[in-house]
C-alpha atoms as a PDB file:
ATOM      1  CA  UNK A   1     -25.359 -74.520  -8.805  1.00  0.00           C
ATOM      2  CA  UNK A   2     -28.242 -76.170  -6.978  1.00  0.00           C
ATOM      3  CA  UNK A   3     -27.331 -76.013  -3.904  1.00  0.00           C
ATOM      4  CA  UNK A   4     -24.617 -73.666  -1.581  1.00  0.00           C
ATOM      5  CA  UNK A   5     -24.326 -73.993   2.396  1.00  0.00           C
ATOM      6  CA  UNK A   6     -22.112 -72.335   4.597  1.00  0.00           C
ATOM      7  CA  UNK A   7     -21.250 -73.382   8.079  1.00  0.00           C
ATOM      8  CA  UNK A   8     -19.674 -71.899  10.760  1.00  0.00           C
ATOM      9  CA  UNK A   9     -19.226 -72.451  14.342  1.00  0.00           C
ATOM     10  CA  UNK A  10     -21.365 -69.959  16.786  1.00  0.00           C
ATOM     11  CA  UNK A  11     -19.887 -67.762  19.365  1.00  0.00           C
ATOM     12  CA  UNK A  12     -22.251 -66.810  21.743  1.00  0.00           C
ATOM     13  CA  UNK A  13     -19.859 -63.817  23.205  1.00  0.00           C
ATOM     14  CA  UNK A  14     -18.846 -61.095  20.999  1.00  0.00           C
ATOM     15  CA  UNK A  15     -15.343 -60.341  20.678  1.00  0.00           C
ATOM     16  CA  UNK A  16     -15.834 -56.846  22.385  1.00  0.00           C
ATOM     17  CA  UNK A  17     -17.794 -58.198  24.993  1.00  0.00           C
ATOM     18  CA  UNK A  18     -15.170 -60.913  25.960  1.00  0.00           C
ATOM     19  CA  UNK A  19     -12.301 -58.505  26.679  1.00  0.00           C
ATOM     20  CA  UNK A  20     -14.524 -56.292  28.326  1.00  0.00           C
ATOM     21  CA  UNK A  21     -15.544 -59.137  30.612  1.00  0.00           C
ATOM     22  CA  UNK A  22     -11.523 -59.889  30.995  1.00  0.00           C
ATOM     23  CA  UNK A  23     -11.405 -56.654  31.765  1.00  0.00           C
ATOM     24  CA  UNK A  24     -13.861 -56.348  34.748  1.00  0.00           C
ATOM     25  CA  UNK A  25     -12.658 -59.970  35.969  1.00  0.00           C
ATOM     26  CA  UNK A  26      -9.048 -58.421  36.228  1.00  0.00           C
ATOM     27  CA  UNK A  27     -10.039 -55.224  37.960  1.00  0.00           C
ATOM     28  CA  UNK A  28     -12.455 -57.273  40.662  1.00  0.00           C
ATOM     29  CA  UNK A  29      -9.053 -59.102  41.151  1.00  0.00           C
ATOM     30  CA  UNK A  30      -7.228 -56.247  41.184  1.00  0.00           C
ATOM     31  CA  UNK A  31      -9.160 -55.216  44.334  1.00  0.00           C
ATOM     32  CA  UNK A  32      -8.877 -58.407  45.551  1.00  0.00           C
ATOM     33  CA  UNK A  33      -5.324 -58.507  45.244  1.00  0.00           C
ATOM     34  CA  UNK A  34      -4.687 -55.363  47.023  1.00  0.00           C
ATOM     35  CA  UNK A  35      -6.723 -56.902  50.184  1.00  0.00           C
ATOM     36  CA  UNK A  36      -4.914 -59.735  50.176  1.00  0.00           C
ATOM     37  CA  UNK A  37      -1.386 -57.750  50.336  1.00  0.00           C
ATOM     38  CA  UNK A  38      -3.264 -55.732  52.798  1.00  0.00           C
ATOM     39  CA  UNK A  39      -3.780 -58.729  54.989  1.00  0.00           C
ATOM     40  CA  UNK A  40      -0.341 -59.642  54.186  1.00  0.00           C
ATOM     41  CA  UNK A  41      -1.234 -62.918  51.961  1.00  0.00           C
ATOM     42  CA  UNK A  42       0.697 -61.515  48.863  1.00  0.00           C
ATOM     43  CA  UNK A  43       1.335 -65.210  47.529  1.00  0.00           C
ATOM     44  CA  UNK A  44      -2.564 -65.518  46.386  1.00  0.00           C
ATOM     45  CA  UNK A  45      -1.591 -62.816  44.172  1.00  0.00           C
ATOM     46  CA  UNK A  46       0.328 -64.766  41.202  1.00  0.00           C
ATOM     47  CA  UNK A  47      -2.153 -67.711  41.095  1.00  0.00           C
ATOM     48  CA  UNK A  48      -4.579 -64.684  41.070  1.00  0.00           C
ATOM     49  CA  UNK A  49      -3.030 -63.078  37.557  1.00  0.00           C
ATOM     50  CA  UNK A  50      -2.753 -66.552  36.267  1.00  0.00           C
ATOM     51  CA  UNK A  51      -6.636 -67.127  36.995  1.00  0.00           C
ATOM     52  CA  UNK A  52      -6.770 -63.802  34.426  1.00  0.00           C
ATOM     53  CA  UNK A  53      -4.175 -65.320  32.218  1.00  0.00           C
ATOM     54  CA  UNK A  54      -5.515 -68.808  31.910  1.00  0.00           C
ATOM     55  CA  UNK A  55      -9.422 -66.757  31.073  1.00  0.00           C
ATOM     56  CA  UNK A  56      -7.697 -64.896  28.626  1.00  0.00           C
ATOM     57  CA  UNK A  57      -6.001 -67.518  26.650  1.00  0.00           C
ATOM     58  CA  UNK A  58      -9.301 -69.585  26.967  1.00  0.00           C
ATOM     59  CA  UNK A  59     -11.402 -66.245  25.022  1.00  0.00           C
ATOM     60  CA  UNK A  60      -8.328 -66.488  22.656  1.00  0.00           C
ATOM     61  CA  UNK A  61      -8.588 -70.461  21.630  1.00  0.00           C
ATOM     62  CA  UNK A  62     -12.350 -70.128  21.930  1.00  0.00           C
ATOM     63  CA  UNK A  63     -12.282 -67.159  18.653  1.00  0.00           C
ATOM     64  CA  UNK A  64      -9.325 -68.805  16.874  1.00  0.00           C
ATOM     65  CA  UNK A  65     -11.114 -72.283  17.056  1.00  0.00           C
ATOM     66  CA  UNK A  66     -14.417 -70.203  15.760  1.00  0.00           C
ATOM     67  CA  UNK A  67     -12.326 -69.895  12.494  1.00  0.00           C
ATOM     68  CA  UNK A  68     -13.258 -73.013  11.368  1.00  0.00           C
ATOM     69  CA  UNK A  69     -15.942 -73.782   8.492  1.00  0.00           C
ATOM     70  CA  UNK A  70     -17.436 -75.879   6.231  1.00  0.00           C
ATOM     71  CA  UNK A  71     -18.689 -75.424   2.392  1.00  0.00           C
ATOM     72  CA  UNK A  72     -21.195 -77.995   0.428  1.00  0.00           C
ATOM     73  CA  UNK A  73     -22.180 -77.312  -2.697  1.00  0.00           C
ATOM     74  CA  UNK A  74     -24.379 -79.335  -4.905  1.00  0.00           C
ATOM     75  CA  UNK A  75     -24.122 -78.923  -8.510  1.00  0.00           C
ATOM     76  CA  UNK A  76     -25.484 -81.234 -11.437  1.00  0.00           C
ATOM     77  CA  UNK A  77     -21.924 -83.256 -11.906  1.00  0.00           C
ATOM     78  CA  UNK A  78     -20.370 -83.278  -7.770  1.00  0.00           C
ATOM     79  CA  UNK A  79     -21.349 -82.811  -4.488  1.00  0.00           C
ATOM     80  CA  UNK A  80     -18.409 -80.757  -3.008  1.00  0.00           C
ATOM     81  CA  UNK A  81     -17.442 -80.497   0.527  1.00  0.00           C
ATOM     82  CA  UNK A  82     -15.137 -78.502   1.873  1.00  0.00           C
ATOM     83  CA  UNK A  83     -13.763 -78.241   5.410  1.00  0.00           C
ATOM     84  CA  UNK A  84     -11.488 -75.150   6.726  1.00  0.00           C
ATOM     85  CA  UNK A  85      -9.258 -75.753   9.732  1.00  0.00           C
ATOM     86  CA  UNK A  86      -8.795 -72.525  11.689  1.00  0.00           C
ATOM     87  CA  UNK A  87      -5.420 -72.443  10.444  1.00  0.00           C
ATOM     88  CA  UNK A  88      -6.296 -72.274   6.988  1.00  0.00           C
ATOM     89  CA  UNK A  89      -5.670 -75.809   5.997  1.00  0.00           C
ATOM     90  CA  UNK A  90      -8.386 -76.903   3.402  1.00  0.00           C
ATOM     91  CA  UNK A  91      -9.959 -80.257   3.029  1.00  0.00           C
ATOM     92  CA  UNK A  92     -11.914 -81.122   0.204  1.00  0.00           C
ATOM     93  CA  UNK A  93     -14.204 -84.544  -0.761  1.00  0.00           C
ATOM     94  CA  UNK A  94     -16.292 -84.962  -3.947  1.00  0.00           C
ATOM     95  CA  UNK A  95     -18.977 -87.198  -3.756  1.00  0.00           C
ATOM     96  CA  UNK A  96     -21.401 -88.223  -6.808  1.00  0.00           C
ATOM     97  CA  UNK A  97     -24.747 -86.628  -5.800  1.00  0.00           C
ATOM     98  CA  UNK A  98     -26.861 -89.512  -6.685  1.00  0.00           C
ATOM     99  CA  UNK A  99     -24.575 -91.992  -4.665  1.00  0.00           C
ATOM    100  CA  UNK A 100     -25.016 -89.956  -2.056  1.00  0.00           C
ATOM    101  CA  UNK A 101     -26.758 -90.826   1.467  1.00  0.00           C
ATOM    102  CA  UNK A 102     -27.301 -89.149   4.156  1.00  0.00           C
ATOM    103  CA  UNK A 103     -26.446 -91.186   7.332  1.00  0.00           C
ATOM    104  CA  UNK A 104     -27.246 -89.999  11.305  1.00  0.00           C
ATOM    105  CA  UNK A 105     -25.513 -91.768  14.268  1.00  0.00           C
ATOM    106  CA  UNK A 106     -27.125 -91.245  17.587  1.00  0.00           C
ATOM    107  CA  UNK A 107     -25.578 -91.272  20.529  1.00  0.00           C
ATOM    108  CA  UNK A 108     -26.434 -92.562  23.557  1.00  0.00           C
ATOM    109  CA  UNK A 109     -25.919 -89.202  25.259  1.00  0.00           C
ATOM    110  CA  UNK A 110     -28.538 -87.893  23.132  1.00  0.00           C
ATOM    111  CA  UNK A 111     -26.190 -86.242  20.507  1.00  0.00           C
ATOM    112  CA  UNK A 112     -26.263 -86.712  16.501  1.00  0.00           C
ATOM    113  CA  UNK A 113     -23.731 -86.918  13.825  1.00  0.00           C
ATOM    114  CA  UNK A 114     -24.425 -86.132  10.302  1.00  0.00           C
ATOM    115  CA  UNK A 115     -22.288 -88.119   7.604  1.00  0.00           C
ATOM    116  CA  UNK A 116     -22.647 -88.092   4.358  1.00  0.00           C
ATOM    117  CA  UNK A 117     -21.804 -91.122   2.735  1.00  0.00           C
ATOM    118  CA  UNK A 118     -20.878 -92.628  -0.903  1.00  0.00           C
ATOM    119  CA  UNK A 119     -19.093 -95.452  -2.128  1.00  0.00           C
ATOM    120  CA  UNK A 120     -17.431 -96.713   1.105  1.00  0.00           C
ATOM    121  CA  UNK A 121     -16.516 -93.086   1.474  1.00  0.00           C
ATOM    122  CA  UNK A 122     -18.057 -91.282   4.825  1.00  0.00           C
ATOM    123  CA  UNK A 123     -17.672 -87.116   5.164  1.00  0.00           C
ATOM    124  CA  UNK A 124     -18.667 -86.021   8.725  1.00  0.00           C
ATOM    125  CA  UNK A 125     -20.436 -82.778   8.586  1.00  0.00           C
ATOM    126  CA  UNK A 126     -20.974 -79.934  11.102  1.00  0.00           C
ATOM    127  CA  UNK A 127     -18.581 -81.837  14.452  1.00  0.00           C
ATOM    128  CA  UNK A 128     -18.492 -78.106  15.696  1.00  0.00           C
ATOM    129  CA  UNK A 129     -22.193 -77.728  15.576  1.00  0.00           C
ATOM    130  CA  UNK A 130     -24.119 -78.391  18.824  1.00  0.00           C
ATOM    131  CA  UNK A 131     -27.064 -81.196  18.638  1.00  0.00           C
ATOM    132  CA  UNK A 132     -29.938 -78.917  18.349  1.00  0.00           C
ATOM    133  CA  UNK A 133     -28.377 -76.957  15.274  1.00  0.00           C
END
């Protein structure tokens, strides 16, 4: 084996500190909430738990879409890639390593894809990367 990359999508908020931050968001509202019932404006109070709800389930999609990742490996015979969806589902394309090109698109925003490309076949690599990485 020549060759063997790993990538994975980055998460720039640690597990731990996410619920903690859901945590702090929910007690501020909390207090909020109680004012409000104070002040007798108890129907800000549901759109209030689904504002903590809807943050929630955001954290949750964010670290289940972080499952994702992709393998290359470059040996003498192949050129593997391999793509993992978050839910487990496994795509794999061999490409002959000497056939092989490398191929960036720009974007006009700025942005750039990475293919890899060989024999009318094109393999998009690292989609959940940002542009700098």
């Amino acid at each position: 084996m020549i060759l063997d990359l790993s990538l994975t999508p980055n998460r720039s908020l640690p597990r731990d500190s996410a619920r903690w931050l859901i945590l702090a968001v929910g007690g501020f509202f909390l207090i909020g909430s109680i004012r409000f019932l104070a002040l007798g404006l108890w129907p800000v109070i549901p759109f209030m738990i689904a504002d903590v709800a809807l943050l929630a389930w955001a954290f949750r999609a964010n670290y289940r879409s972080g499952g994702a990742r992709e393998r290359l490996v470059l040996d003498q015979r192949a050129l593997t890639f391999t793509r993992i969806s978050p839910w487990g589902e496994e795509q794999v394309a061999v490409l002959k390593p000497f056939h092989t090109q490398v191929q960036i698109d720009e974007t006009p925003l700025g942005d750039a894809h990475l293919f890899l490309a060989s024999h009318g076949r094109r393999v998009r690599v690292g989609g959940f990367l940002s542009a700098p990485e």
